[in-house]
Amino acid sequence: MHLHVTPESGLRRRMCAAQRRHLFRPAAVETFCEPNAFNVAPNRTLQKAGFKYLKTHMTVPGPLNYHQAVTRWVIER
């Protein structure tokens, strides 16, 4: 999921929660998300949407990224 939303109270959380409900309809699955550890907005949004903090670790998230700290959030349904 990739989400860009202009600052509006609660909109990010509602969009994330709606996406989560849609993703988990068919079966029980575990989903995780790893935003940059120093980017406060997505970390707060995931927490408010019901994701649980698992860990913070250093990694290279993708071929175009640099070595960085990311927080892993997980949700199970």
N, CA, C and O atoms as a GROMACS GRO file, in nm:
protein
  308
    1MET      N    1   0.085  -0.116   0.000
    1MET     CA    2   0.000   0.000   0.000
    1MET      C    3   0.090   0.122   0.000
    1MET      O    4   0.186   0.129   0.076
    2HIS      N    5   0.058   0.218  -0.084
    2HIS     CA    6   0.131   0.344  -0.089
    2HIS      C    7   0.026   0.453  -0.084
    2HIS      O    8  -0.062   0.457  -0.170
    3LEU      N    9   0.033   0.542   0.015
    3LEU     CA   10  -0.074   0.638   0.038
    3LEU      C   11  -0.018   0.779   0.055
    3LEU      O   12   0.067   0.802   0.141
    4HIS      N   13  -0.065   0.872  -0.027
    4HIS     CA   14  -0.033   1.014  -0.012
    4HIS      C   15  -0.163   1.086   0.015
    4HIS      O   16  -0.255   1.080  -0.067
    5VAL      N   17  -0.173   1.155   0.129
    5VAL     CA   18  -0.294   1.227   0.165
    5VAL      C   19  -0.254   1.362   0.220
    5VAL      O   20  -0.158   1.372   0.298
    6THR      N   21  -0.326   1.466   0.181
    6THR     CA   22  -0.299   1.598   0.236
    6THR      C   23  -0.339   1.599   0.383
    6THR      O   24  -0.427   1.523   0.423
    7PRO      N   25  -0.275   1.683   0.463
    7PRO     CA   26  -0.304   1.683   0.606
    7PRO      C   27  -0.452   1.710   0.635
    7PRO      O   28  -0.502   1.821   0.613
    8GLU      N   29  -0.520   1.609   0.684
    8GLU     CA   30  -0.660   1.622   0.725
    8GLU      C   31  -0.680   1.528   0.842
    8GLU      O   32  -0.644   1.411   0.834
    9SER      N   33  -0.735   1.578   0.949
    9SER     CA   34  -0.746   1.501   1.072
    9SER      C   35  -0.818   1.368   1.053
    9SER      O   36  -0.936   1.365   1.018
   10GLY      N   37  -0.747   1.259   1.077
   10GLY     CA   38  -0.806   1.127   1.076
   10GLY      C   39  -0.822   1.061   0.940
   10GLY      O   40  -0.857   0.943   0.934
   11LEU      N   41  -0.799   1.132   0.831
   11LEU     CA   42  -0.822   1.074   0.700
   11LEU      C   43  -0.724   0.960   0.671
   11LEU      O   44  -0.766   0.857   0.618
   12ARG      N   45  -0.596   0.978   0.704
   12ARG     CA   46  -0.499   0.871   0.680
   12ARG      C   47  -0.537   0.744   0.755
   12ARG      O   48  -0.532   0.634   0.700
   13ARG      N   49  -0.575   0.760   0.881
   13ARG     CA   50  -0.611   0.645   0.963
   13ARG      C   51  -0.734   0.574   0.906
   13ARG      O   52  -0.737   0.451   0.901
   14ARG      N   53  -0.835   0.651   0.864
   14ARG     CA   54  -0.957   0.590   0.808
   14ARG      C   55  -0.927   0.517   0.677
   14ARG      O   56  -0.980   0.409   0.653
   15MET      N   57  -0.841   0.576   0.593
   15MET     CA   58  -0.806   0.512   0.466
   15MET      C   59  -0.729   0.382   0.492
   15MET      O   60  -0.753   0.281   0.426
   16CYS      N   61  -0.636   0.386   0.587
   16CYS     CA   62  -0.556   0.268   0.620
   16CYS      C   63  -0.646   0.158   0.677
   16CYS      O   64  -0.631   0.041   0.642
   17ALA      N   65  -0.739   0.196   0.764
   17ALA     CA   66  -0.830   0.098   0.823
   17ALA      C   67  -0.921   0.037   0.717
   17ALA      O   68  -0.948  -0.083   0.720
   18ALA      N   69  -0.968   0.118   0.622
   18ALA     CA   70  -1.053   0.067   0.515
   18ALA      C   71  -0.976  -0.030   0.426
   18ALA      O   72  -1.029  -0.134   0.386
   19GLN      N   73  -0.852   0.004   0.395
   19GLN     CA   74  -0.768  -0.084   0.314
   19GLN      C   75  -0.744  -0.216   0.387
   19GLN      O   76  -0.747  -0.323   0.327
   20ARG      N   77  -0.719  -0.206   0.517
   20ARG     CA   78  -0.696  -0.326   0.598
   20ARG      C   79  -0.818  -0.418   0.596
   20ARG      O   80  -0.804  -0.539   0.581
   21ARG      N   81  -0.937  -0.361   0.611
   21ARG     CA   82  -1.060  -0.442   0.608
   21ARG      C   83  -1.075  -0.511   0.472
   21ARG      O   84  -1.115  -0.627   0.466
   22HIS      N   85  -1.043  -0.440   0.366
   22HIS     CA   86  -1.052  -0.497   0.231
   22HIS      C   87  -0.951  -0.610   0.211
   22HIS      O   88  -0.984  -0.713   0.152
   23LEU      N   89  -0.828  -0.591   0.259
   23LEU     CA   90  -0.723  -0.691   0.239
   23LEU      C   91  -0.752  -0.822   0.312
   23LEU      O   92  -0.715  -0.929   0.264
   24PHE      N   93  -0.816  -0.814   0.427
   24PHE     CA   94  -0.832  -0.933   0.510
   24PHE      C   95  -0.966  -1.002   0.495
   24PHE      O   96  -0.996  -1.093   0.573
   25ARG      N   97  -1.047  -0.963   0.398
   25ARG     CA   98  -1.176  -1.030   0.378
   25ARG      C   99  -1.162  -1.177   0.342
   25ARG      O  100  -1.229  -1.259   0.404
   26PRO      N  101  -1.080  -1.215   0.244
   26PRO     CA  102  -1.082  -1.354   0.197
   26PRO      C  103  -1.032  -1.459   0.296
   26PRO      O  104  -1.094  -1.565   0.308
   27ALA      N  105  -0.923  -1.435   0.365
   27ALA     CA  106  -0.864  -1.540   0.449
   27ALA      C  107  -0.780  -1.478   0.559
   27ALA      O  108  -0.754  -1.358   0.560
   28ALA      N  109  -0.738  -1.562   0.651
   28ALA     CA  110  -0.651  -1.517   0.759
   28ALA      C  111  -0.508  -1.504   0.707
   28ALA      O  112  -0.450  -1.601   0.660
   29VAL      N  113  -0.454  -1.385   0.716
   29VAL     CA  114  -0.318  -1.360   0.668
   29VAL      C  115  -0.246  -1.267   0.765
   29VAL      O  116  -0.307  -1.203   0.851
   30GLU      N  117  -0.114  -1.262   0.749
   30GLU     CA  118  -0.034  -1.168   0.826
   30GLU      C  119   0.027  -1.068   0.728
   30GLU      O  120   0.087  -1.108   0.628
   31THR      N  121   0.011  -0.941   0.756
   31THR     CA  122   0.064  -0.838   0.669
   31THR      C  123   0.158  -0.751   0.750
   31THR      O  124   0.131  -0.720   0.866
   32PHE      N  125   0.270  -0.711   0.689
   32PHE     CA  126   0.359  -0.620   0.759
   32PHE      C  127   0.392  -0.501   0.671
   32PHE      O  128   0.382  -0.507   0.549
   33CYS      N  129   0.430  -0.393   0.736
   33CYS     CA  130   0.466  -0.269   0.668
   33CYS      C  131   0.592  -0.217   0.735
   33CYS      O  132   0.607  -0.226   0.857
   34GLU      N  133   0.685  -0.162   0.655
   34GLU     CA  134   0.812  -0.114   0.709
   34GLU      C  135   0.844   0.027   0.661
   34GLU      O  136   0.923   0.044   0.568
   35PRO      N  137   0.784   0.130   0.725
   35PRO     CA  138   0.820   0.266   0.689
   35PRO      C  139   0.954   0.306   0.753
   35PRO      O  140   1.001   0.242   0.847
   36ASN      N  141   1.014   0.412   0.700
   36ASN     CA  142   1.138   0.464   0.757
   36ASN      C  143   1.113   0.496   0.904
   36ASN      O  144   1.012   0.556   0.939
   37ALA      N  145   1.205   0.457   0.989
   37ALA     CA  146   1.189   0.474   1.134
   37ALA      C  147   1.178   0.620   1.176
   37ALA      O  148   1.120   0.650   1.280
   38PHE      N  149   1.235   0.711   1.096
   38PHE     CA  150   1.235   0.852   1.134
   38PHE      C  151   1.122   0.931   1.068
   38PHE      O  152   1.114   1.053   1.086
   39ASN      N  153   1.035   0.864   0.994
   39ASN     CA  154   0.920   0.928   0.933
   39ASN      C  155   0.801   0.905   1.025
   39ASN      O  156   0.740   0.797   1.024
   40VAL      N  157   0.768   1.004   1.104
   40VAL     CA  158   0.669   0.990   1.212
   40VAL      C  159   0.529   0.962   1.160
   40VAL      O  160   0.459   0.878   1.218
   41ALA      N  161   0.484   1.029   1.054
   41ALA     CA  162   0.345   1.018   1.008
   41ALA      C  163   0.302   0.875   0.976
   41ALA      O  164   0.199   0.831   1.028
   42PRO      N  165   0.375   0.799   0.893
   42PRO     CA  166   0.327   0.663   0.865
   42PRO      C  167   0.334   0.571   0.986
   42PRO      O  168   0.252   0.480   0.999
   43ASN      N  169   0.430   0.593   1.074
   43ASN     CA  170   0.439   0.510   1.194
   43ASN      C  171   0.319   0.533   1.286
   43ASN      O  172   0.263   0.438   1.341
   44ARG      N  173   0.279   0.658   1.304
   44ARG     CA  174   0.160   0.688   1.384
   44ARG      C  175   0.034   0.634   1.319
   44ARG      O  176  -0.054   0.580   1.386
   45THR      N  177   0.025   0.648   1.187
   45THR     CA  178  -0.094   0.601   1.114
   45THR      C  179  -0.112   0.451   1.129
   45THR      O  180  -0.222   0.404   1.153
   46LEU      N  181  -0.003   0.376   1.114
   46LEU     CA  182  -0.012   0.230   1.127
   46LEU      C  183  -0.052   0.190   1.268
   46LEU      O  184  -0.132   0.098   1.287
   47GLN      N  185   0.004   0.260   1.368
   47GLN     CA  186  -0.031   0.230   1.507
   47GLN      C  187  -0.179   0.255   1.531
   47GLN      O  188  -0.247   0.172   1.592
   48LYS      N  189  -0.231   0.368   1.485
   48LYS     CA  190  -0.372   0.402   1.505
   48LYS      C  191  -0.465   0.311   1.426
   48LYS      O  192  -0.581   0.292   1.464
   49ALA      N  193  -0.415   0.254   1.316
   49ALA     CA  194  -0.497   0.164   1.234
   49ALA      C  195  -0.501   0.022   1.288
   49ALA      O  196  -0.568  -0.064   1.231
   50GLY      N  197  -0.428  -0.004   1.397
   50GLY     CA  198  -0.434  -0.135   1.459
   50GLY      C  199  -0.315  -0.225   1.436
   50GLY      O  200  -0.314  -0.339   1.482
   51PHE      N  201  -0.213  -0.176   1.365
   51PHE     CA  202  -0.092  -0.256   1.346
   51PHE      C  203  -0.013  -0.257   1.476
   51PHE      O  204  -0.018  -0.160   1.552
   52LYS      N  205   0.057  -0.364   1.504
   52LYS     CA  206   0.138  -0.378   1.625
   52LYS      C  207   0.286  -0.363   1.591
   52LYS      O  208   0.334  -0.418   1.492
   53TYR      N  209   0.358  -0.288   1.675
   53TYR     CA  210   0.501  -0.269   1.655
   53TYR      C  211   0.574  -0.401   1.679
   53TYR      O  212   0.550  -0.468   1.780
   54LEU      N  213   0.662  -0.438   1.588
   54LEU     CA  214   0.739  -0.560   1.604
   54LEU      C  215   0.885  -0.530   1.634
   54LEU      O  216   0.938  -0.580   1.734
   55LYS      N  217   0.951  -0.448   1.549
   55LYS     CA  218   1.091  -0.416   1.574
   55LYS      C  219   1.136  -0.302   1.484
   55LYS      O  220   1.068  -0.265   1.389
   56THR      N  221   1.252  -0.245   1.518
   56THR     CA  222   1.319  -0.147   1.433
   56THR      C  223   1.453  -0.209   1.395
   56THR      O  224   1.525  -0.259   1.481
   57HIS      N  225   1.486  -0.205   1.266
   57HIS     CA  226   1.612  -0.264   1.222
   57HIS      C  227   1.668  -0.190   1.102
   57HIS      O  228   1.596  -0.113   1.037
   58MET      N  229   1.795  -0.211   1.072
   58MET     CA  230   1.862  -0.149   0.959
   58MET      C  231   1.852  -0.244   0.838
   58MET      O  232   1.878  -0.364   0.850
   59THR      N  233   1.814  -0.188   0.724
   59THR     CA  234   1.802  -0.269   0.603
   59THR      C  235   1.806  -0.179   0.479
   59THR      O  236   1.803  -0.057   0.490
   60VAL      N  237   1.813  -0.241   0.364
   60VAL     CA  238   1.798  -0.171   0.236
   60VAL      C  239   1.663  -0.218   0.180
   60VAL      O  240   1.654  -0.329   0.127
   61PRO      N  241   1.557  -0.137   0.192
   61PRO     CA  242   1.423  -0.180   0.155
   61PRO      C  243   1.404  -0.220   0.008
   61PRO      O  244   1.319  -0.302  -0.022
   62GLY      N  245   1.481  -0.163  -0.080
   62GLY     CA  246   1.465  -0.195  -0.222
   62GLY      C  247   1.589  -0.155  -0.299
   62GLY      O  248   1.679  -0.091  -0.244
   63PRO      N  249   1.595  -0.191  -0.426
   63PRO     CA  250   1.716  -0.165  -0.505
   63PRO      C  251   1.746  -0.017  -0.525
   63PRO      O  252   1.861   0.019  -0.552
   64LEU      N  253   1.648   0.069  -0.513
   64LEU     CA  254   1.670   0.213  -0.530
   64LEU      C  255   1.692   0.286  -0.398
   64LEU      O  256   1.714   0.407  -0.397
   65ASN      N  257   1.686   0.213  -0.287
   65ASN     CA  258   1.698   0.274  -0.155
   65ASN      C  259   1.839   0.262  -0.100
   65ASN      O  260   1.922   0.188  -0.153
   66TYR      N  261   1.863   0.336   0.005
   66TYR     CA  262   1.990   0.332   0.077
   66TYR      C  263   1.970   0.256   0.208
   66TYR      O  264   1.856   0.230   0.248
   67HIS      N  265   2.077   0.222   0.276
   67HIS     CA  266   2.072   0.153   0.405
   67HIS      C  267   2.006   0.246   0.505
   67HIS      O  268   2.053   0.359   0.525
   68GLN      N  269   1.900   0.202   0.568
   68GLN     CA  270   1.824   0.289   0.659
   68GLN      C  271   1.755   0.210   0.768
   68GLN      O  272   1.734   0.089   0.758
   69ALA      N  273   1.719   0.282   0.873
   69ALA     CA  274   1.643   0.222   0.983
   69ALA      C  275   1.495   0.220   0.944
   69ALA      O  276   1.441   0.321   0.899
   70VAL      N  277   1.431   0.105   0.960
   70VAL     CA  278   1.288   0.092   0.934
   70VAL      C  279   1.220   0.028   1.055
   70VAL      O  280   1.282  -0.049   1.128
   71THR      N  281   1.094   0.062   1.074
   71THR     CA  282   1.016  -0.002   1.180
   71THR      C  283   0.922  -0.102   1.116
   71THR      O  284   0.857  -0.071   1.015
   72ARG      N  285   0.914  -0.220   1.172
   72ARG     CA  286   0.824  -0.322   1.119
   72ARG      C  287   0.697  -0.324   1.203
   72ARG      O  288   0.700  -0.342   1.325
   73TRP      N  289   0.585  -0.303   1.135
   73TRP     CA  290   0.452  -0.310   1.195
   73TRP      C  291   0.383  -0.432   1.133
   73TRP      O  292   0.396  -0.457   1.013
   74VAL      N  293   0.309  -0.506   1.214
   74VAL     CA  294   0.244  -0.628   1.166
   74VAL      C  295   0.099  -0.632   1.214
   74VAL      O  296   0.066  -0.582   1.322
   75ILE      N  297   0.016  -0.692   1.132
   75ILE     CA  298  -0.124  -0.713   1.173
   75ILE      C  299  -0.165  -0.851   1.125
   75ILE      O  300  -0.130  -0.893   1.015
   76GLU      N  301  -0.239  -0.920   1.208
   76GLU     CA  302  -0.285  -1.056   1.175
   76GLU      C  303  -0.436  -1.058   1.180
   76GLU      O  304  -0.498  -1.000   1.268
   77ARG      N  305  -0.494  -1.125   1.083
   77ARG     CA  306  -0.638  -1.142   1.080
   77ARG      C  307  -0.669  -1.285   1.043
   77ARG      O  308  -0.786  -1.322   1.034
   0.00000   0.00000   0.00000
